[in-house]
Short mmCIF file of C-alpha atoms in Angstrom, two decimals:
data_model
loop_
_atom_site.label_atom_id
_atom_site.label_comp_id
_atom_site.label_asym_id
_atom_site.label_seq_id
_atom_site.Cartn_x
_atom_site.Cartn_y
_atom_site.Cartn_z
CA MET A 881 -19.98 5.61 -8.73
CA LEU A 882 -19.95 1.92 -7.99
CA ASP A 883 -23.24 0.10 -8.47
CA LYS A 884 -22.62 -2.64 -5.94
CA LEU A 885 -20.26 -2.30 -3.05
CA PRO A 886 -19.72 -5.23 -0.66
CA ALA A 887 -20.78 -4.40 2.90
CA ASP A 888 -17.27 -4.63 4.32
CA TRP A 889 -15.76 -2.24 1.74
CA LYS A 890 -15.14 1.45 2.48
CA LEU A 891 -15.34 4.55 0.30
CA LEU A 892 -12.64 6.98 1.41
CA PRO A 893 -10.94 10.05 -0.09
CA LEU A 894 -7.47 9.32 -1.37
CA GLU A 895 -5.77 11.64 1.13
CA ASP A 896 -7.16 9.59 4.04
CA CYS A 897 -5.63 6.41 2.63
CA MET A 898 -2.05 7.63 2.08
CA SER A 899 0.95 7.57 4.38
CA ALA A 900 2.88 9.61 1.79
CA ILE A 901 2.12 11.76 -1.26
CA ILE A 902 5.35 12.86 -2.94
CA ASP A 903 5.00 15.61 -5.54
CA TYR A 904 7.94 16.79 -7.66
CA ARG A 905 5.95 18.81 -10.17
CA GLY A 906 7.49 22.08 -11.27
CA MET A 907 11.05 20.93 -10.67
CA THR A 908 13.57 19.95 -13.34
CA PRO A 909 16.65 18.00 -12.21
CA GLN A 910 20.13 18.26 -13.66
CA LYS A 911 20.44 15.16 -15.83
CA SER A 912 23.43 12.99 -16.67
CA SER A 913 24.24 10.01 -18.88
CA PHE A 914 24.52 7.69 -15.87
CA GLY A 915 23.81 7.64 -12.16
CA VAL A 916 20.44 7.26 -10.40
CA PRO A 917 17.62 6.24 -12.80
CA LEU A 918 15.16 9.10 -13.32
CA ILE A 919 11.50 8.11 -13.50
CA THR A 920 9.85 10.48 -15.98
CA ALA A 921 6.22 10.72 -17.10
CA LYS A 922 7.03 9.37 -20.55
CA ILE A 923 8.13 5.97 -19.21
CA VAL A 924 5.03 5.44 -17.03
CA LYS A 925 2.68 3.61 -19.36
CA GLY A 926 -0.05 0.98 -19.20
CA GLY A 927 0.58 -0.05 -15.60
CA ARG A 928 4.33 -0.53 -15.95
CA LEU A 929 7.63 1.30 -16.25
CA LEU A 930 9.35 1.32 -19.63
CA ASP A 931 13.13 1.34 -19.92
CA VAL A 932 14.86 4.24 -18.14
CA ASP A 933 16.92 6.43 -20.45
CA GLU A 934 17.63 9.42 -18.21
CA TYR A 935 19.61 9.73 -14.98
CA ILE A 936 20.71 12.24 -12.36
CA PRO A 937 24.20 12.28 -10.78
CA GLN A 938 24.44 10.17 -7.63
CA GLU A 939 25.95 13.12 -5.78
CA ASP A 940 22.84 15.22 -6.53
CA TYR A 941 20.38 12.65 -5.21
CA ASP A 942 20.02 13.82 -1.62
CA ASP A 943 19.61 17.47 -2.60
CA TRP A 944 17.11 16.68 -5.34
CA MET A 945 14.93 14.28 -3.35
CA ARG A 946 14.24 16.62 -0.43
CA ARG A 947 10.48 16.38 -0.88
CA GLY A 948 10.50 12.69 -0.07
CA LEU A 949 12.25 9.45 -0.95
CA PRO A 950 10.37 6.87 -3.02
CA GLU A 951 10.23 3.32 -1.67
CA PRO A 952 9.83 -0.06 -3.39
CA GLY A 953 6.16 -0.69 -4.05
CA ASP A 954 5.18 2.97 -4.26
CA VAL A 955 2.71 3.83 -7.00
CA VAL A 956 3.56 6.64 -9.43
CA MET A 957 0.97 8.56 -11.44
CA THR A 958 1.36 11.04 -14.27
CA THR A 959 -0.46 14.28 -13.54
CA GLU A 960 -0.57 15.63 -17.12
CA ALA A 961 0.48 14.92 -20.71
CA PRO A 962 -0.90 12.31 -20.28
CA LEU A 963 -3.03 12.26 -17.16
CA GLY A 964 -3.49 9.10 -15.12
CA GLU A 965 -0.82 6.72 -16.36
CA ILE A 966 0.10 4.39 -13.49
CA ALA A 967 3.06 2.19 -12.55
CA GLN A 968 4.64 0.66 -9.47
CA LEU A 969 8.25 1.14 -8.42
CA ASP A 970 10.55 -1.83 -7.97
CA ASP A 971 13.46 -2.08 -5.53
CA ARG A 972 15.86 0.15 -7.49
CA GLN A 973 16.96 3.48 -6.08
CA VAL A 974 15.25 6.02 -8.34
CA ALA A 975 14.72 9.75 -8.63
CA LEU A 976 11.39 11.32 -9.57
CA ALA A 977 10.92 13.87 -12.34
CA GLN A 978 8.22 16.49 -12.85
CA ARG A 979 4.62 15.68 -13.85
CA LEU A 980 4.64 12.74 -11.42
CA ILE A 981 3.06 12.12 -8.05
CA THR A 982 4.05 9.16 -5.89
CA LEU A 983 1.47 7.48 -3.67
CA ARG A 984 2.07 5.19 -0.70
CA GLY A 985 -0.86 3.60 1.06
CA LYS A 986 -1.19 3.37 4.81
CA PRO A 987 0.07 -0.17 5.53
CA GLU A 988 -2.81 -0.97 7.92
CA LEU A 989 -5.39 0.16 5.36
CA LEU A 990 -4.15 -0.17 1.78
CA ASP A 991 -1.93 -2.64 -0.08
CA ASN A 992 0.25 -0.77 -2.59
CA THR A 993 -0.09 -3.36 -5.34
CA PHE A 994 -3.86 -3.26 -4.99
CA LEU A 995 -3.56 0.54 -5.11
CA LYS A 996 -1.86 0.28 -8.50
CA PHE A 997 -4.77 -1.67 -9.95
CA LEU A 998 -7.32 0.54 -8.21
CA MET A 999 -5.74 3.65 -9.77
CA LEU A 1000 -5.96 1.94 -13.17
CA SER A 1001 -9.66 1.20 -12.75
CA ASP A 1002 -12.36 3.11 -14.62
CA PHE A 1003 -13.80 4.10 -11.24
CA VAL A 1004 -10.68 6.14 -10.42
CA GLN A 1005 -9.71 7.15 -13.96
CA ASN A 1006 -13.14 8.69 -14.54
CA GLN A 1007 -12.74 10.73 -11.36
CA LEU A 1008 -9.30 11.93 -12.43
CA ARG A 1009 -10.67 13.21 -15.71
CA ALA A 1010 -13.66 14.80 -14.01
CA ARG A 1011 -11.42 16.70 -11.59
CA ALA A 1012 -8.83 17.67 -14.23
CA THR A 1013 -8.44 21.10 -15.78
CA GLY A 1014 -7.27 22.14 -19.22
CA THR A 1015 -8.62 21.78 -22.75
CA THR A 1016 -5.73 20.70 -24.96
CA VAL A 1017 -3.77 19.01 -22.13
CA LEU A 1018 -5.60 17.66 -19.09
CA GLY A 1019 -3.89 18.00 -15.72
CA ILE A 1020 -4.90 17.53 -12.11
CA LYS A 1021 -3.92 19.55 -9.05
CA GLN A 1022 -2.80 17.73 -5.93
CA SER A 1023 -5.67 19.31 -4.00
CA GLU A 1024 -8.12 17.68 -6.44
CA LEU A 1025 -6.30 14.36 -6.49
CA ARG A 1026 -6.63 14.16 -2.71
CA LYS A 1027 -10.42 14.27 -3.06
CA VAL A 1028 -10.63 11.26 -5.39
CA ILE A 1029 -12.67 8.51 -3.75
CA LEU A 1030 -11.11 5.06 -3.39
CA ALA A 1031 -13.02 1.81 -2.86
CA ILE A 1032 -11.20 -0.04 -0.10
CA PRO A 1033 -11.92 -3.73 0.63
CA PRO A 1034 -10.41 -5.54 3.63
CA LEU A 1035 -6.64 -6.01 3.33
CA ARG A 1036 -6.89 -9.75 2.83
CA GLU A 1037 -9.22 -9.23 -0.12
CA GLN A 1038 -7.00 -6.47 -1.52
CA ARG A 1039 -4.05 -8.85 -1.58
CA ALA A 1040 -6.10 -11.58 -3.21
CA ILE A 1041 -7.26 -9.19 -5.94
CA ALA A 1042 -3.70 -7.94 -6.43
CA CYS A 1043 -2.44 -11.51 -6.73
CA ILE A 1044 -5.03 -12.46 -9.36
CA LEU A 1045 -4.47 -9.36 -11.45
CA GLY A 1046 -0.73 -9.66 -10.92
CA THR A 1047 -0.68 -12.96 -12.81
CA LEU A 1048 -1.91 -11.07 -15.88
CA ASP A 1049 0.70 -8.38 -15.33
CA ASP A 1050 3.39 -11.05 -15.12
CA GLU A 1051 2.35 -12.39 -18.54
CA ILE A 1052 2.35 -8.90 -20.00
CA GLU A 1053 5.81 -8.29 -18.54
CA LEU A 1054 7.06 -11.61 -19.93
CA ASN A 1055 5.87 -10.67 -23.41
CA TRP A 1056 7.58 -7.29 -23.15
CA ARG A 1057 10.87 -8.83 -22.07
CA MET A 1058 10.63 -11.41 -24.84
CA ASN A 1059 10.11 -8.62 -27.36
CA LYS A 1060 13.19 -6.79 -26.10
CA THR A 1061 15.20 -10.00 -26.50
CA LEU A 1062 13.88 -10.62 -30.03
CA GLU A 1063 14.71 -7.05 -31.05
CA ALA A 1064 18.20 -7.35 -29.55
CA MET A 1065 18.77 -10.50 -31.62
CA ALA A 1066 17.73 -8.74 -34.84
CA ARG A 1067 19.88 -5.73 -34.09
CA ALA A 1068 22.86 -7.92 -33.23
CA LEU A 1069 22.57 -9.70 -36.58
CA PHE A 1070 22.54 -6.39 -38.45
CA LYS A 1071 25.63 -5.25 -36.56
CA SER A 1072 27.42 -8.55 -37.18
CA TRP A 1073 26.77 -8.59 -40.92
CA PHE A 1074 26.73 -4.92 -41.90
CA VAL A 1075 28.76 -3.04 -39.30
CA ASP A 1076 31.40 -5.40 -37.92
CA PHE A 1077 31.51 -7.54 -41.11
CA GLU A 1078 32.14 -10.66 -39.05
CA PRO A 1079 31.33 -13.13 -41.89
CA VAL A 1080 33.74 -11.31 -44.24
CA TYR A 1081 36.54 -11.26 -41.68
CA ALA A 1082 35.97 -14.94 -40.95
CA LYS A 1083 36.23 -15.86 -44.63
CA ALA A 1084 39.29 -13.64 -45.07
CA GLU A 1085 40.98 -15.50 -42.21
CA GLY A 1086 39.85 -18.90 -43.45
CA LYS A 1087 37.65 -19.51 -40.41
CA GLN A 1088 34.36 -21.35 -40.21
CA LEU A 1089 31.36 -18.99 -40.32
CA VAL A 1090 29.36 -19.54 -37.13
CA GLY A 1091 25.59 -19.72 -37.54
CA ILE A 1092 25.68 -19.29 -41.32
CA ASP A 1093 24.75 -22.10 -43.69
CA ALA A 1094 26.66 -22.96 -46.83
CA GLY A 1095 24.24 -21.15 -49.12
CA THR A 1096 24.41 -17.93 -47.14
CA ASP A 1097 28.18 -18.21 -46.89
CA THR A 1098 28.48 -17.46 -50.61
CA LEU A 1099 26.78 -14.08 -50.15
CA PHE A 1100 29.82 -12.66 -48.35
CA PRO A 1101 33.15 -11.83 -50.04
CA SER A 1102 36.48 -12.61 -48.44
CA GLU A 1103 38.15 -9.27 -49.21
CA PHE A 1104 37.72 -5.59 -48.38
CA GLU A 1105 38.13 -2.37 -50.30
CA ASP A 1106 38.34 1.33 -49.44
CA SER A 1107 35.26 3.54 -49.43
CA PRO A 1108 34.00 6.86 -47.99
CA LEU A 1109 32.91 4.80 -44.99
CA GLY A 1110 36.29 3.13 -44.57
CA LYS A 1111 36.99 -0.52 -45.28
CA ILE A 1112 33.91 -2.30 -46.63
CA PRO A 1113 33.38 -5.76 -48.19
CA ARG A 1114 34.61 -5.93 -51.77
CA GLU A 1115 32.05 -4.95 -54.43
CA TRP A 1116 29.60 -3.64 -51.86
CA ARG A 1117 28.68 0.01 -52.50
CA VAL A 1118 28.22 3.26 -50.58
CA ILE A 1119 25.15 5.30 -51.51
CA LYS A 1120 23.01 8.05 -50.04
CA VAL A 1121 19.86 7.05 -48.17
CA SER A 1122 18.01 9.19 -50.72
CA ASP A 1123 19.15 6.76 -53.45
CA PHE A 1124 17.42 3.92 -51.62
CA CYS A 1125 14.00 5.38 -50.86
CA SER A 1126 11.44 8.08 -51.57
CA THR A 1127 10.21 10.58 -48.98
CA GLN A 1128 6.95 12.26 -47.99
CA TYR A 1129 5.91 14.64 -45.22
CA GLY A 1130 2.95 13.74 -43.02
CA TYR A 1131 -0.56 15.05 -42.50
CA THR A 1132 -1.42 18.07 -40.32
CA ALA A 1133 -4.31 17.42 -37.95
CA SER A 1134 -5.28 17.29 -34.27
CA ALA A 1135 -5.17 13.96 -32.48
CA ARG A 1136 -8.44 12.66 -31.03
CA ASP A 1137 -9.00 9.93 -28.45
CA LYS A 1138 -12.37 9.00 -29.96
CA PRO A 1139 -12.28 6.68 -33.03
CA ILE A 1140 -13.47 9.32 -35.50
CA GLY A 1141 -11.17 8.31 -38.35
CA PRO A 1142 -7.90 6.45 -38.96
CA LYS A 1143 -5.16 6.03 -36.39
CA PHE A 1144 -2.86 9.07 -36.31
CA LEU A 1145 0.78 8.10 -35.74
CA ARG A 1146 2.85 10.82 -34.09
CA ILE A 1147 6.39 11.21 -32.77
CA THR A 1148 5.17 10.50 -29.24
CA ASP A 1149 3.81 7.12 -30.38
CA MET A 1150 7.28 5.92 -31.41
CA ASN A 1151 9.52 7.51 -28.80
CA LYS A 1152 10.26 4.67 -26.41
CA GLU A 1153 9.90 1.19 -27.80
CA ASP A 1154 11.39 -0.71 -30.74
CA TRP A 1155 7.95 -1.27 -32.24
CA ILE A 1156 4.69 0.61 -32.77
CA ASP A 1157 1.99 -0.12 -30.20
CA TRP A 1158 -1.07 0.73 -32.27
CA GLN A 1159 -3.47 0.32 -29.36
CA SER A 1160 -2.20 3.52 -27.74
CA VAL A 1161 -2.17 5.56 -30.98
CA PRO A 1162 -4.97 8.17 -31.20
CA TYR A 1163 -7.19 9.03 -34.17
CA CYS A 1164 -7.74 12.00 -36.47
CA GLU A 1165 -10.25 13.37 -38.91
CA ILE A 1166 -9.37 13.23 -42.62
CA THR A 1167 -11.42 13.45 -45.79
CA ASP A 1168 -11.88 10.43 -48.05
CA ASP A 1169 -10.08 12.12 -50.94
CA THR A 1170 -7.06 13.04 -48.77
CA LEU A 1171 -6.75 9.70 -46.97
CA PRO A 1172 -5.01 7.72 -49.76
CA LYS A 1173 -2.11 10.19 -49.86
CA TYR A 1174 -1.23 9.59 -46.20
CA GLN A 1175 -2.46 6.01 -45.69
CA LEU A 1176 0.25 3.88 -44.10
CA HIS A 1177 1.24 0.48 -45.50
CA VAL A 1178 3.28 -2.44 -44.22
CA GLY A 1179 6.95 -1.68 -44.74
CA ASP A 1180 6.62 2.10 -44.51
CA LEU A 1181 9.34 3.74 -42.44
CA LEU A 1182 8.59 6.82 -40.35
CA VAL A 1183 11.39 9.12 -39.24
CA SER A 1184 11.00 11.96 -36.76
CA ARG A 1185 12.17 15.34 -37.99
CA MET A 1186 11.49 17.17 -34.69
CA ALA A 1187 11.65 16.43 -30.93
CA ASP A 1188 13.85 13.33 -31.42
CA PRO A 1189 15.25 13.86 -34.94
CA GLY A 1190 16.22 10.67 -36.75
CA LYS A 1191 14.11 8.37 -34.54
CA ALA A 1192 12.71 5.64 -36.82
CA ALA A 1193 9.82 3.18 -36.76
CA ILE A 1194 8.50 0.63 -39.24
CA VAL A 1195 4.90 -0.32 -39.99
CA GLU A 1196 4.51 -4.08 -39.47
CA GLU A 1197 0.73 -4.47 -39.36
CA ASP A 1198 -1.95 -3.74 -41.93
CA THR A 1199 -3.49 -0.86 -40.00
CA HIS A 1200 -5.94 1.86 -41.01
CA ALA A 1201 -3.63 4.75 -40.16
CA VAL A 1202 -2.02 7.97 -41.37
CA PHE A 1203 1.06 9.79 -40.11
CA ALA A 1204 1.58 13.24 -38.61
CA SER A 1205 3.38 16.20 -40.17
CA TYR A 1206 6.43 16.01 -37.90
CA LEU A 1207 7.19 12.60 -39.42
CA VAL A 1208 8.72 11.80 -42.80
CA ARG A 1209 7.71 8.60 -44.58
CA LEU A 1210 10.50 6.65 -46.32
CA THR A 1211 9.36 4.11 -48.92
CA THR A 1212 11.58 1.43 -50.47
CA ASN A 1213 10.99 -1.07 -53.28
CA ASN A 1214 10.29 -4.09 -51.06
CA LEU A 1215 9.84 -5.23 -47.48
CA GLY A 1216 13.35 -6.68 -47.19
CA SER A 1217 14.86 -3.33 -48.17
CA SER A 1218 12.61 -1.57 -45.66
CA TYR A 1219 13.87 -3.73 -42.80
CA TYR A 1220 17.48 -3.22 -43.89
CA LEU A 1221 16.98 0.55 -43.97
CA PHE A 1222 15.14 0.41 -40.64
CA TYR A 1223 18.10 -1.15 -38.88
CA PHE A 1224 20.53 1.22 -40.58
CA LEU A 1225 18.48 4.17 -39.30
CA ARG A 1226 18.76 2.68 -35.81
CA SER A 1227 22.52 2.10 -36.05
CA GLU A 1228 25.18 4.06 -34.19
CA GLN A 1229 26.47 5.31 -37.54
CA TYR A 1230 23.16 6.96 -38.39
CA ARG A 1231 22.62 8.24 -34.86
CA GLU A 1232 26.01 9.99 -35.02
CA TYR A 1233 25.05 11.45 -38.38
CA ALA A 1234 21.69 12.67 -37.05
CA ASN A 1235 23.27 14.27 -33.99
CA GLY A 1236 25.71 16.15 -36.21
CA ALA A 1237 23.08 17.18 -38.75
CA MET A 1238 20.53 18.68 -36.35
CA SER A 1239 19.72 22.33 -36.89
CA GLY A 1240 17.59 24.94 -35.16
CA SER A 1241 18.33 27.39 -32.39
CA VAL A 1242 15.18 26.68 -30.38
CA GLN A 1243 14.57 23.03 -31.18
CA ALA A 1244 16.81 20.71 -33.14
CA GLY A 1245 15.28 19.33 -36.31
CA MET A 1246 15.93 17.59 -39.62
CA ASN A 1247 14.02 17.95 -42.88
CA ALA A 1248 13.55 15.15 -45.42
CA ARG A 1249 16.60 16.18 -47.41
CA VAL A 1250 18.84 16.06 -44.34
CA ILE A 1251 17.32 12.80 -43.10
CA THR A 1252 18.20 11.05 -46.37
CA ALA A 1253 21.56 12.74 -47.04
CA ALA A 1254 23.52 10.24 -44.95
CA ASN A 1255 25.91 7.76 -46.53
CA MET A 1256 24.87 4.15 -46.15
CA LEU A 1257 26.35 0.80 -47.09
CA LEU A 1258 24.53 -1.09 -49.85
CA PRO A 1259 25.18 -4.84 -49.92
CA PRO A 1260 23.90 -6.96 -52.82
CA GLN A 1261 20.14 -7.48 -52.81
CA ASP A 1262 20.55 -11.22 -52.14
CA THR A 1263 22.44 -10.40 -48.92
CA ILE A 1264 19.75 -7.95 -47.84
CA TYR A 1265 17.10 -10.58 -48.52
CA ALA A 1266 19.00 -13.18 -46.48
CA PHE A 1267 19.08 -10.73 -43.57
CA TYR A 1268 15.35 -10.10 -43.97
CA GLN A 1269 14.58 -13.84 -43.95
CA ARG A 1270 16.29 -14.18 -40.58
CA ILE A 1271 14.90 -11.17 -38.78
CA TYR A 1272 11.35 -11.12 -40.17
CA PRO A 1273 10.15 -14.07 -38.00
CA LEU A 1274 11.57 -12.28 -34.94
CA ARG A 1275 9.71 -9.10 -35.79
CA GLN A 1276 6.47 -10.98 -36.44
CA ARG A 1277 6.77 -12.68 -33.06
CA ILE A 1278 7.02 -9.19 -31.55
CA VAL A 1279 3.73 -8.25 -33.25
CA ILE A 1280 2.06 -11.42 -31.97
CA ASN A 1281 3.30 -10.78 -28.43
CA LEU A 1282 1.93 -7.24 -28.58
CA LYS A 1283 -1.50 -8.51 -29.56
CA GLU A 1284 -1.41 -11.08 -26.77
CA SER A 1285 -0.49 -8.35 -24.29
CA HIS A 1286 -3.39 -6.21 -25.50
CA THR A 1287 -5.75 -9.12 -24.91
CA LEU A 1288 -4.31 -9.65 -21.43
CA THR A 1289 -4.65 -5.93 -20.69
CA ASP A 1290 -8.31 -6.01 -21.76
CA ILE A 1291 -8.95 -9.05 -19.56
CA ARG A 1292 -7.26 -7.29 -16.64
CA ALA A 1293 -9.38 -4.16 -17.13
CA ALA A 1294 -12.63 -6.14 -17.40
CA LEU A 1295 -11.79 -8.31 -14.41
CA LEU A 1296 -10.82 -5.28 -12.34
CA SER A 1297 -14.07 -3.56 -13.28
CA LYS A 1298 -16.09 -6.61 -12.22
CA LEU A 1299 -14.19 -6.89 -8.95
CA MET A 1300 -14.60 -3.18 -8.20
CA ASN A 1301 -18.34 -3.31 -8.91
CA GLY A 1302 -18.88 -6.35 -6.76
CA GLU A 1303 -20.12 -8.15 -9.88
CA ILE A 1304 -17.89 -11.12 -9.09
CA GLN A 1305 -16.31 -12.16 -5.82
CA ILE A 1306 -12.77 -13.31 -5.20
CA ASP A 1307 -13.75 -16.97 -5.03
CA LYS A 1308 -15.04 -16.74 -8.61
CA ALA A 1309 -12.34 -14.47 -10.00
CA GLU A 1310 -9.86 -17.28 -10.67
CA GLN A 1311 -12.48 -19.15 -12.69
CA PHE A 1312 -13.21 -15.96 -14.61
CA LEU A 1313 -9.50 -15.56 -15.27
CA GLU A 1314 -9.29 -19.05 -16.73
CA ILE A 1315 -12.14 -18.58 -19.20
CA GLY A 1316 -11.33 -14.95 -20.09
CA ILE A 1317 -13.82 -12.47 -21.45
#
């Protein structure tokens, strides 16, 4: 419970503070490739919504959303796998998937943005875990969620707290959007050079190469030749991915939240973003003699062989970590080659190959042999290195932004804790925010 509660604050059960609780658990909508964005549990993370990648048909919306329509500002919470992830809806029309509950505070009692931060607080998160059931996967029933106690200050104070914490959220959001832009720039360069062959076409047509200096210009031929992949730049080669890297299956263990060993990278830790967020990766137990075999190193590529076969990630930080058995490690000769292979594995060409190569009647999957059996274009090493020189600073900026966001998230959590405990008052919170932790 809270140690210090200001006299004008109230402790109330969650159900007494809500004007709406919308629960779509146990229902699975018919999905489509476009339409109304579907908010699923996997994109509710760290106080924000990740990019939507699933939709329901617009014509199905009214029938599907019979239990209640979400409104801008509503707070969504995951009820299991994982429990207690929180985000706030924006002004888009959205549909709600299973394993989510939507909360809407009574307007005369509870500000929804404050509610988001309150649900993220240790005070509430600890209650969620205490009321949850399950051993391997924790989940909470709506009847138990309704009993969770909320600490409710006066509305004016709620809005002030939400405003202060919101400035941190804005910085976190800015970093995330910057990272998406940086990644888009790197991917666009790969497509320009190694898929669309824009520099080669420009030279063949006698045009000036845009954005390419004189030294780099010499790395591209001005003619094409036939290959198993179609027309490719002259004297470039087509090889198998297996000719470019070695492979290794991952380590079998159970993930642990407590730091009992190295980080344990799994498929679920690389499903959504274009980078690995190590802060959210769990741990595992492993013996000292086994650790070196599975220890991850900068430049290692991890490819999913189950769940989302062909999904790739690259290790960009020197992290004490190993990788799980449903991942395959691909190792190249140097960091530049690793980044080249990384972007090939994320290309439309490889995605089409992976979709066609999946096997399994219950769950699609790819083994190491299938993962590396794809044809890939091999430019000269100097061209690969030139690509690496241009995209590596972008990727390192992504890593720096991630670390900054982690620091901001820690400050937000500490500040929220102090505000919830009455340790600091609103008039001192802005000063606290300026000096940090």
